[in-house]
Amino acid sequence: MSVRWNPEHYLKFADQRLRPALDLMARINAPEAKTIYDLGCGPGTVTRLLAERWPGADITGIDSSPQMLARAAREAPDIRWLESDITAWTSEAPVDLIFSNAALHWCNDHQNLFPGFMERLAPGGVLAVQMPKNHEAPSHTLMAEVARSGPWAELLAPLVRESPVGSTENYYDLLAAQARSIDIWESQYVHILEGVDPVFEWLRGTALKPLLYALEGSQNPQWKAEFCDDFKQCLRKAYPQRSDGCTLFPFRRLFLIAVK
């Protein structure tokens, strides 16, 4: 199923989404990187920062969403943008830096995908990845529960991704044979969100998108509104609004940096 992504809605929480990418970039030691690929570049916000960090590098942003890439190209026409499935990406020559922020959790078969990325690196090249690891939190467990509990269950249940990101030990084992050094860590960010149903709005631009897209294309148009109402009620209980009107949204992420 091809999902139409909305750059504007994704960027609604741009500051909070950017922080993990900056934290990942800060730990990369590759001053001489000349060829850089940003896998799952989205609207290109982080790709532009990569271009600033490595001004002399040949940088390519890759994404499967033409809507995201159109936005990226408008903002930075000097960067090469390529529409492609990142699981099928390959390179003609060895690469100095493969960077991916909040994208690879959408991909399956990490057992082969991550070693494949290491094979594409030049000696001394770096693989730098950040992935959301919040699928055991109420935001995602409740999403799966609501998806499976309504009349839309047959439609939505196959789209639920319960544990797409493995453990730190799993990724160490995947990379150790090919890496000279590995740095893996997890961080939990506590996002302070404002507005009505802010956790739902956050998820609407990312994890919830495939489910809503499927509901929009179903033969029961009322399902989307009913699903959203049910999910919002669950989220309000799990993430109550504080006395000042803000909502706290803890969000865990996994980071890894492997040097070949």
PDB file of C-alpha atoms in Angstrom:
ATOM      1  CA  MET A   1       0.000   0.000   0.000  1.00  0.00           C
ATOM      2  CA  SER A   2       1.423   3.356  -1.047  1.00  0.00           C
ATOM      3  CA  VAL A   3       0.681   6.034   1.552  1.00  0.00           C
ATOM      4  CA  ARG A   4       0.457   9.693   0.640  1.00  0.00           C
ATOM      5  CA  TRP A   5       2.569  11.528   3.223  1.00  0.00           C
ATOM      6  CA  ASN A   6       1.850  15.110   4.255  1.00  0.00           C
ATOM      7  CA  PRO A   7       5.026  17.183   4.764  1.00  0.00           C
ATOM      8  CA  GLU A   8       3.166  20.034   6.439  1.00  0.00           C
ATOM      9  CA  HIS A   9       1.599  17.811   9.073  1.00  0.00           C
ATOM     10  CA  TYR A  10       4.874  15.967   9.668  1.00  0.00           C
ATOM     11  CA  LEU A  11       6.609  19.310  10.228  1.00  0.00           C
ATOM     12  CA  LYS A  12       3.954  20.413  12.745  1.00  0.00           C
ATOM     13  CA  PHE A  13       6.260  19.070  15.465  1.00  0.00           C
ATOM     14  CA  ALA A  14       9.459  19.948  13.626  1.00  0.00           C
ATOM     15  CA  ASP A  15      11.475  21.056  16.653  1.00  0.00           C
ATOM     16  CA  GLN A  16      10.752  17.899  18.661  1.00  0.00           C
ATOM     17  CA  ARG A  17      11.387  15.621  15.671  1.00  0.00           C
ATOM     18  CA  LEU A  18      14.662  17.376  14.862  1.00  0.00           C
ATOM     19  CA  ARG A  19      16.311  17.000  18.252  1.00  0.00           C
ATOM     20  CA  PRO A  20      17.109  13.251  17.950  1.00  0.00           C
ATOM     21  CA  ALA A  21      18.670  13.850  14.536  1.00  0.00           C
ATOM     22  CA  LEU A  22      20.895  16.561  15.992  1.00  0.00           C
ATOM     23  CA  ASP A  23      21.865  14.283  18.877  1.00  0.00           C
ATOM     24  CA  LEU A  24      22.830  11.588  16.370  1.00  0.00           C
ATOM     25  CA  MET A  25      24.811  13.995  14.192  1.00  0.00           C
ATOM     26  CA  ALA A  26      26.715  15.271  17.223  1.00  0.00           C
ATOM     27  CA  ARG A  27      28.196  11.805  17.842  1.00  0.00           C
ATOM     28  CA  ILE A  28      29.395  11.209  14.264  1.00  0.00           C
ATOM     29  CA  ASN A  29      33.145  11.494  13.788  1.00  0.00           C
ATOM     30  CA  ALA A  30      33.644  11.626  10.026  1.00  0.00           C
ATOM     31  CA  PRO A  31      35.329  14.953   9.198  1.00  0.00           C
ATOM     32  CA  GLU A  32      36.483  13.784   5.761  1.00  0.00           C
ATOM     33  CA  ALA A  33      33.167  12.374   4.519  1.00  0.00           C
ATOM     34  CA  LYS A  34      32.769  13.087   0.807  1.00  0.00           C
ATOM     35  CA  THR A  35      29.795  10.915  -0.164  1.00  0.00           C
ATOM     36  CA  ILE A  36      26.703  10.960   2.059  1.00  0.00           C
ATOM     37  CA  TYR A  37      23.302   9.348   1.667  1.00  0.00           C
ATOM     38  CA  ASP A  38      20.329  10.318   3.834  1.00  0.00           C
ATOM     39  CA  LEU A  39      17.966   7.337   3.748  1.00  0.00           C
ATOM     40  CA  GLY A  40      14.334   8.255   4.391  1.00  0.00           C
ATOM     41  CA  CYS A  41      15.066  11.965   4.137  1.00  0.00           C
ATOM     42  CA  GLY A  42      11.415  13.082   4.251  1.00  0.00           C
ATOM     43  CA  PRO A  43      11.059  16.832   3.649  1.00  0.00           C
ATOM     44  CA  GLY A  44      14.839  17.266   3.702  1.00  0.00           C
ATOM     45  CA  THR A  45      15.181  19.176   6.968  1.00  0.00           C
ATOM     46  CA  VAL A  46      17.993  16.982   8.266  1.00  0.00           C
ATOM     47  CA  THR A  47      19.570  16.549   4.814  1.00  0.00           C
ATOM     48  CA  ARG A  48      20.107  20.308   4.655  1.00  0.00           C
ATOM     49  CA  LEU A  49      21.857  20.150   8.034  1.00  0.00           C
ATOM     50  CA  LEU A  50      24.085  17.369   6.731  1.00  0.00           C
ATOM     51  CA  ALA A  51      25.012  19.643   3.830  1.00  0.00           C
ATOM     52  CA  GLU A  52      25.927  22.394   6.291  1.00  0.00           C
ATOM     53  CA  ARG A  53      28.003  20.021   8.437  1.00  0.00           C
ATOM     54  CA  TRP A  54      29.826  18.595   5.380  1.00  0.00           C
ATOM     55  CA  PRO A  55      29.757  21.475   2.857  1.00  0.00           C
ATOM     56  CA  GLY A  56      32.115  19.797   0.387  1.00  0.00           C
ATOM     57  CA  ALA A  57      30.345  16.442   0.302  1.00  0.00           C
ATOM     58  CA  ASP A  58      28.241  14.915  -2.445  1.00  0.00           C
ATOM     59  CA  ILE A  59      24.911  14.436  -0.661  1.00  0.00           C
ATOM     60  CA  THR A  60      21.833  12.503  -1.808  1.00  0.00           C
ATOM     61  CA  GLY A  61      18.475  12.419  -0.025  1.00  0.00           C
ATOM     62  CA  ILE A  62      16.388   9.301  -0.689  1.00  0.00           C
ATOM     63  CA  ASP A  63      12.708   8.834   0.104  1.00  0.00           C
ATOM     64  CA  SER A  64       9.747   6.914  -1.295  1.00  0.00           C
ATOM     65  CA  SER A  65       7.301   9.826  -0.913  1.00  0.00           C
ATOM     66  CA  PRO A  66       7.076  12.188  -3.909  1.00  0.00           C
ATOM     67  CA  GLN A  67       5.247  14.706  -1.695  1.00  0.00           C
ATOM     68  CA  MET A  68       8.119  14.798   0.787  1.00  0.00           C
ATOM     69  CA  LEU A  69      10.724  15.039  -1.968  1.00  0.00           C
ATOM     70  CA  ALA A  70       8.873  17.860  -3.716  1.00  0.00           C
ATOM     71  CA  ARG A  71       8.987  19.853  -0.493  1.00  0.00           C
ATOM     72  CA  ALA A  72      12.675  19.000  -0.034  1.00  0.00           C
ATOM     73  CA  ALA A  73      13.570  20.061  -3.575  1.00  0.00           C
ATOM     74  CA  ARG A  74      11.839  23.418  -3.167  1.00  0.00           C
ATOM     75  CA  GLU A  75      13.824  24.136  -0.005  1.00  0.00           C
ATOM     76  CA  ALA A  76      17.209  22.890  -1.283  1.00  0.00           C
ATOM     77  CA  PRO A  77      17.407  22.562  -5.081  1.00  0.00           C
ATOM     78  CA  ASP A  78      21.202  22.117  -4.939  1.00  0.00           C
ATOM     79  CA  ILE A  79      20.930  18.760  -3.143  1.00  0.00           C
ATOM     80  CA  ARG A  80      20.278  15.591  -5.149  1.00  0.00           C
ATOM     81  CA  TRP A  81      16.897  14.061  -4.311  1.00  0.00           C
ATOM     82  CA  LEU A  82      15.993  10.539  -5.344  1.00  0.00           C
ATOM     83  CA  GLU A  83      12.607   8.791  -5.119  1.00  0.00           C
ATOM     84  CA  SER A  84      13.288   5.198  -4.157  1.00  0.00           C
ATOM     85  CA  ASP A  85      12.476   2.441  -1.705  1.00  0.00           C
ATOM     86  CA  ILE A  86      15.369   2.641   0.738  1.00  0.00           C
ATOM     87  CA  THR A  87      15.387  -1.143   1.156  1.00  0.00           C
ATOM     88  CA  ALA A  88      16.307  -1.402  -2.537  1.00  0.00           C
ATOM     89  CA  TRP A  89      18.932   1.346  -2.431  1.00  0.00           C
ATOM     90  CA  THR A  90      22.412   0.569  -3.629  1.00  0.00           C
ATOM     91  CA  SER A  91      25.455   2.645  -4.529  1.00  0.00           C
ATOM     92  CA  GLU A  92      27.835   2.523  -7.469  1.00  0.00           C
ATOM     93  CA  ALA A  93      30.844   3.271  -5.272  1.00  0.00           C
ATOM     94  CA  PRO A  94      31.664   2.900  -1.560  1.00  0.00           C
ATOM     95  CA  VAL A  95      30.023   5.520   0.677  1.00  0.00           C
ATOM     96  CA  ASP A  96      31.555   7.550   3.508  1.00  0.00           C
ATOM     97  CA  LEU A  97      28.388   8.148   5.542  1.00  0.00           C
ATOM     98  CA  ILE A  98      24.996   6.456   5.501  1.00  0.00           C
ATOM     99  CA  PHE A  99      22.624   8.453   7.680  1.00  0.00           C
ATOM    100  CA  SER A 100      19.039   7.585   8.540  1.00  0.00           C
ATOM    101  CA  ASN A 101      16.816   9.406  11.012  1.00  0.00           C
ATOM    102  CA  ALA A 102      13.410   7.977  11.993  1.00  0.00           C
ATOM    103  CA  ALA A 103      12.952   5.915   8.836  1.00  0.00           C
ATOM    104  CA  LEU A 104      14.307   2.371   9.102  1.00  0.00           C
ATOM    105  CA  HIS A 105      11.644   1.248  11.581  1.00  0.00           C
ATOM    106  CA  TRP A 106       9.297   1.258   8.559  1.00  0.00           C
ATOM    107  CA  CYS A 107      11.480  -1.375   6.886  1.00  0.00           C
ATOM    108  CA  ASN A 108      11.432  -5.121   7.416  1.00  0.00           C
ATOM    109  CA  ASP A 109      14.286  -7.643   7.429  1.00  0.00           C
ATOM    110  CA  HIS A 110      16.789  -5.709   9.530  1.00  0.00           C
ATOM    111  CA  GLN A 111      18.775  -8.954   9.730  1.00  0.00           C
ATOM    112  CA  ASN A 112      19.889  -8.416   6.142  1.00  0.00           C
ATOM    113  CA  LEU A 113      19.317  -4.688   5.739  1.00  0.00           C
ATOM    114  CA  PHE A 114      21.857  -3.450   8.285  1.00  0.00           C
ATOM    115  CA  PRO A 115      24.734  -5.735   7.208  1.00  0.00           C
ATOM    116  CA  GLY A 116      23.942  -4.668   3.643  1.00  0.00           C
ATOM    117  CA  PHE A 117      24.441  -1.025   4.593  1.00  0.00           C
ATOM    118  CA  MET A 118      27.810  -1.880   6.143  1.00  0.00           C
ATOM    119  CA  GLU A 119      28.882  -3.559   2.907  1.00  0.00           C
ATOM    120  CA  ARG A 120      28.259  -0.312   1.006  1.00  0.00           C
ATOM    121  CA  LEU A 121      30.556   1.719   3.266  1.00  0.00           C
ATOM    122  CA  ALA A 122      34.110   2.612   2.350  1.00  0.00           C
ATOM    123  CA  PRO A 123      36.824   1.629   4.868  1.00  0.00           C
ATOM    124  CA  GLY A 124      36.378   4.021   7.784  1.00  0.00           C
ATOM    125  CA  GLY A 125      32.857   4.843   6.619  1.00  0.00           C
ATOM    126  CA  VAL A 126      30.050   5.409   9.106  1.00  0.00           C
ATOM    127  CA  LEU A 127      26.513   4.067   9.446  1.00  0.00           C
ATOM    128  CA  ALA A 128      24.459   6.400  11.680  1.00  0.00           C
ATOM    129  CA  VAL A 129      20.858   5.481  12.484  1.00  0.00           C
ATOM    130  CA  GLN A 130      18.092   6.690  14.788  1.00  0.00           C
ATOM    131  CA  MET A 131      14.814   4.785  15.075  1.00  0.00           C
ATOM    132  CA  PRO A 132      11.738   5.319  17.270  1.00  0.00           C
ATOM    133  CA  LYS A 133      11.504   2.561  19.872  1.00  0.00           C
ATOM    134  CA  ASN A 134       8.217   3.557  21.446  1.00  0.00           C
ATOM    135  CA  HIS A 135       6.129   0.602  20.347  1.00  0.00           C
ATOM    136  CA  GLU A 136       5.701  -0.724  23.882  1.00  0.00           C
ATOM    137  CA  ALA A 137       4.374   2.629  25.114  1.00  0.00           C
ATOM    138  CA  PRO A 138       0.634   3.375  25.418  1.00  0.00           C
ATOM    139  CA  SER A 139       0.746   5.515  22.277  1.00  0.00           C
ATOM    140  CA  HIS A 140       1.431   2.429  20.173  1.00  0.00           C
ATOM    141  CA  THR A 141      -0.096  -0.400  22.198  1.00  0.00           C
ATOM    142  CA  LEU A 142      -3.404   1.466  22.335  1.00  0.00           C
ATOM    143  CA  MET A 143      -3.218   2.109  18.610  1.00  0.00           C
ATOM    144  CA  ALA A 144      -2.879  -1.631  18.011  1.00  0.00           C
ATOM    145  CA  GLU A 145      -5.677  -2.381  20.475  1.00  0.00           C
ATOM    146  CA  VAL A 146      -8.134   0.008  18.832  1.00  0.00           C
ATOM    147  CA  ALA A 147      -7.139  -1.197  15.369  1.00  0.00           C
ATOM    148  CA  ARG A 148      -8.001  -4.769  16.326  1.00  0.00           C
ATOM    149  CA  SER A 149     -11.140  -4.102  18.354  1.00  0.00           C
ATOM    150  CA  GLY A 150     -13.549  -2.382  15.964  1.00  0.00           C
ATOM    151  CA  PRO A 151     -15.437  -3.310  12.802  1.00  0.00           C
ATOM    152  CA  TRP A 152     -12.327  -2.263  10.867  1.00  0.00           C
ATOM    153  CA  ALA A 153     -10.186  -4.983  12.472  1.00  0.00           C
ATOM    154  CA  GLU A 154      -9.826  -7.105   9.334  1.00  0.00           C
ATOM    155  CA  LEU A 155      -8.654  -4.045   7.400  1.00  0.00           C
ATOM    156  CA  LEU A 156      -6.281  -2.580   9.980  1.00  0.00           C
ATOM    157  CA  ALA A 157      -4.849  -5.549  11.871  1.00  0.00           C
ATOM    158  CA  PRO A 158      -2.383  -6.484   9.072  1.00  0.00           C
ATOM    159  CA  LEU A 159      -1.023  -2.913   9.125  1.00  0.00           C
ATOM    160  CA  VAL A 160      -0.110  -2.877  12.818  1.00  0.00           C
ATOM    161  CA  ARG A 161       3.673  -2.926  13.386  1.00  0.00           C
ATOM    162  CA  GLU A 162       4.092  -4.035  16.987  1.00  0.00           C
ATOM    163  CA  SER A 163       7.865  -4.446  17.391  1.00  0.00           C
ATOM    164  CA  PRO A 164       9.690  -3.277  14.250  1.00  0.00           C
ATOM    165  CA  VAL A 165      12.815  -2.245  16.183  1.00  0.00           C
ATOM    166  CA  GLY A 166      14.964  -4.824  17.937  1.00  0.00           C
ATOM    167  CA  SER A 167      17.098  -4.640  21.059  1.00  0.00           C
ATOM    168  CA  THR A 168      20.477  -2.960  21.338  1.00  0.00           C
ATOM    169  CA  GLU A 169      21.995  -6.436  21.651  1.00  0.00           C
ATOM    170  CA  ASN A 170      20.357  -7.468  18.387  1.00  0.00           C
ATOM    171  CA  TYR A 171      21.893  -4.592  16.425  1.00  0.00           C
ATOM    172  CA  TYR A 172      25.290  -5.108  18.025  1.00  0.00           C
ATOM    173  CA  ASP A 173      25.255  -8.714  16.892  1.00  0.00           C
ATOM    174  CA  LEU A 174      24.191  -7.694  13.383  1.00  0.00           C
ATOM    175  CA  LEU A 175      27.022  -5.190  12.988  1.00  0.00           C
ATOM    176  CA  ALA A 176      29.917  -6.509  15.069  1.00  0.00           C
ATOM    177  CA  ALA A 177      31.470  -8.703  12.370  1.00  0.00           C
ATOM    178  CA  GLN A 178      31.794  -5.780   9.943  1.00  0.00           C
ATOM    179  CA  ALA A 179      32.393  -2.836  12.290  1.00  0.00           C
ATOM    180  CA  ARG A 180      35.628  -1.483  13.697  1.00  0.00           C
ATOM    181  CA  SER A 181      33.667   0.284  16.432  1.00  0.00           C
ATOM    182  CA  ILE A 182      30.022   0.464  17.503  1.00  0.00           C
ATOM    183  CA  ASP A 183      28.191   2.998  19.632  1.00  0.00           C
ATOM    184  CA  ILE A 184      24.604   2.092  20.599  1.00  0.00           C
ATOM    185  CA  TRP A 185      22.336   3.867  23.062  1.00  0.00           C
ATOM    186  CA  GLU A 186      18.721   4.599  23.869  1.00  0.00           C
ATOM    187  CA  SER A 187      17.222   7.906  24.985  1.00  0.00           C
ATOM    188  CA  GLN A 188      13.775   8.798  26.210  1.00  0.00           C
ATOM    189  CA  TYR A 189      12.614  12.286  25.300  1.00  0.00           C
ATOM    190  CA  VAL A 190       9.715  13.853  27.167  1.00  0.00           C
ATOM    191  CA  HIS A 191       7.945  16.060  24.658  1.00  0.00           C
ATOM    192  CA  ILE A 192       5.850  18.851  26.116  1.00  0.00           C
ATOM    193  CA  LEU A 193       2.920  19.179  23.722  1.00  0.00           C
ATOM    194  CA  GLU A 194       0.199  21.793  23.524  1.00  0.00           C
ATOM    195  CA  GLY A 195      -3.267  21.890  21.999  1.00  0.00           C
ATOM    196  CA  VAL A 196      -6.200  19.507  21.757  1.00  0.00           C
ATOM    197  CA  ASP A 197      -5.369  15.788  21.515  1.00  0.00           C
ATOM    198  CA  PRO A 198      -1.683  16.537  20.843  1.00  0.00           C
ATOM    199  CA  VAL A 199      -0.459  12.931  21.082  1.00  0.00           C
ATOM    200  CA  PHE A 200      -3.020  11.932  18.451  1.00  0.00           C
ATOM    201  CA  GLU A 201      -1.856  14.835  16.273  1.00  0.00           C
ATOM    202  CA  TRP A 202       1.758  13.717  16.673  1.00  0.00           C
ATOM    203  CA  LEU A 203       0.917  10.153  15.656  1.00  0.00           C
ATOM    204  CA  ARG A 204      -1.307  11.309  12.804  1.00  0.00           C
ATOM    205  CA  GLY A 205       1.781  12.498  10.959  1.00  0.00           C
ATOM    206  CA  THR A 206       3.741   9.265  11.424  1.00  0.00           C
ATOM    207  CA  ALA A 207       2.732   5.892  12.899  1.00  0.00           C
ATOM    208  CA  LEU A 208      -1.004   6.430  12.457  1.00  0.00           C
ATOM    209  CA  LYS A 209      -0.722   7.471   8.822  1.00  0.00           C
ATOM    210  CA  PRO A 210      -1.025   3.999   7.171  1.00  0.00           C
ATOM    211  CA  LEU A 211      -4.086   3.155   9.260  1.00  0.00           C
ATOM    212  CA  LEU A 212      -5.873   6.392   8.422  1.00  0.00           C
ATOM    213  CA  TYR A 213      -4.974   6.002   4.761  1.00  0.00           C
ATOM    214  CA  ALA A 214      -6.525   2.536   4.736  1.00  0.00           C
ATOM    215  CA  LEU A 215      -9.672   3.809   6.451  1.00  0.00           C
ATOM    216  CA  GLU A 216      -9.998   6.635   3.925  1.00  0.00           C
ATOM    217  CA  GLY A 217      -9.972   4.088   1.117  1.00  0.00           C
ATOM    218  CA  SER A 218     -12.446   1.696   2.737  1.00  0.00           C
ATOM    219  CA  GLN A 219     -16.073   1.251   1.701  1.00  0.00           C
ATOM    220  CA  ASN A 220     -17.187   2.464   5.127  1.00  0.00           C
ATOM    221  CA  PRO A 221     -16.322   6.182   5.273  1.00  0.00           C
ATOM    222  CA  GLN A 222     -17.667   6.536   8.814  1.00  0.00           C
ATOM    223  CA  TRP A 223     -15.002   4.172  10.135  1.00  0.00           C
ATOM    224  CA  LYS A 224     -12.264   6.793  10.067  1.00  0.00           C
ATOM    225  CA  ALA A 225     -14.119   9.196  12.360  1.00  0.00           C
ATOM    226  CA  GLU A 226     -15.175   6.365  14.680  1.00  0.00           C
ATOM    227  CA  PHE A 227     -11.653   4.962  14.874  1.00  0.00           C
ATOM    228  CA  CYS A 228     -10.197   8.402  15.591  1.00  0.00           C
ATOM    229  CA  ASP A 229     -12.746   9.100  18.328  1.00  0.00           C
ATOM    230  CA  ASP A 230     -12.048   5.768  20.026  1.00  0.00           C
ATOM    231  CA  PHE A 231      -8.287   6.239  19.842  1.00  0.00           C
ATOM    232  CA  LYS A 232      -8.424   9.829  21.101  1.00  0.00           C
ATOM    233  CA  GLN A 233     -10.406   8.752  24.155  1.00  0.00           C
ATOM    234  CA  CYS A 234      -7.782   6.123  24.971  1.00  0.00           C
ATOM    235  CA  LEU A 235      -4.928   8.585  24.538  1.00  0.00           C
ATOM    236  CA  ARG A 236      -6.545  11.196  26.775  1.00  0.00           C
ATOM    237  CA  LYS A 237      -6.548   8.695  29.632  1.00  0.00           C
ATOM    238  CA  ALA A 238      -3.005   7.520  28.982  1.00  0.00           C
ATOM    239  CA  TYR A 239      -1.607  11.031  28.481  1.00  0.00           C
ATOM    240  CA  PRO A 240      -3.724  13.385  30.600  1.00  0.00           C
ATOM    241  CA  GLN A 241      -3.486  17.116  30.146  1.00  0.00           C
ATOM    242  CA  ARG A 242      -1.548  18.803  32.948  1.00  0.00           C
ATOM    243  CA  SER A 243      -2.870  21.683  35.028  1.00  0.00           C
ATOM    244  CA  ASP A 244      -1.145  24.207  32.749  1.00  0.00           C
ATOM    245  CA  GLY A 245      -2.815  22.776  29.629  1.00  0.00           C
ATOM    246  CA  CYS A 246       0.261  20.907  28.373  1.00  0.00           C
ATOM    247  CA  THR A 247       0.545  17.168  27.737  1.00  0.00           C
ATOM    248  CA  LEU A 248       3.701  15.157  28.459  1.00  0.00           C
ATOM    249  CA  PHE A 249       4.583  12.581  25.819  1.00  0.00           C
ATOM    250  CA  PRO A 250       7.547  10.334  26.732  1.00  0.00           C
ATOM    251  CA  PHE A 251       9.126   8.883  23.614  1.00  0.00           C
ATOM    252  CA  ARG A 252      11.993   6.367  23.487  1.00  0.00           C
ATOM    253  CA  ARG A 253      14.468   6.153  20.587  1.00  0.00           C
ATOM    254  CA  LEU A 254      17.363   3.882  19.651  1.00  0.00           C
ATOM    255  CA  PHE A 255      20.608   5.232  18.203  1.00  0.00           C
ATOM    256  CA  LEU A 256      23.546   3.443  16.638  1.00  0.00           C
ATOM    257  CA  ILE A 257      26.777   4.504  15.013  1.00  0.00           C
ATOM    258  CA  ALA A 258      28.946   1.834  13.388  1.00  0.00           C
ATOM    259  CA  VAL A 259      32.353   2.562  11.846  1.00  0.00           C
ATOM    260  CA  LYS A 260      33.626   0.134   9.230  1.00  0.00           C
TER     261      LYS A 260
END
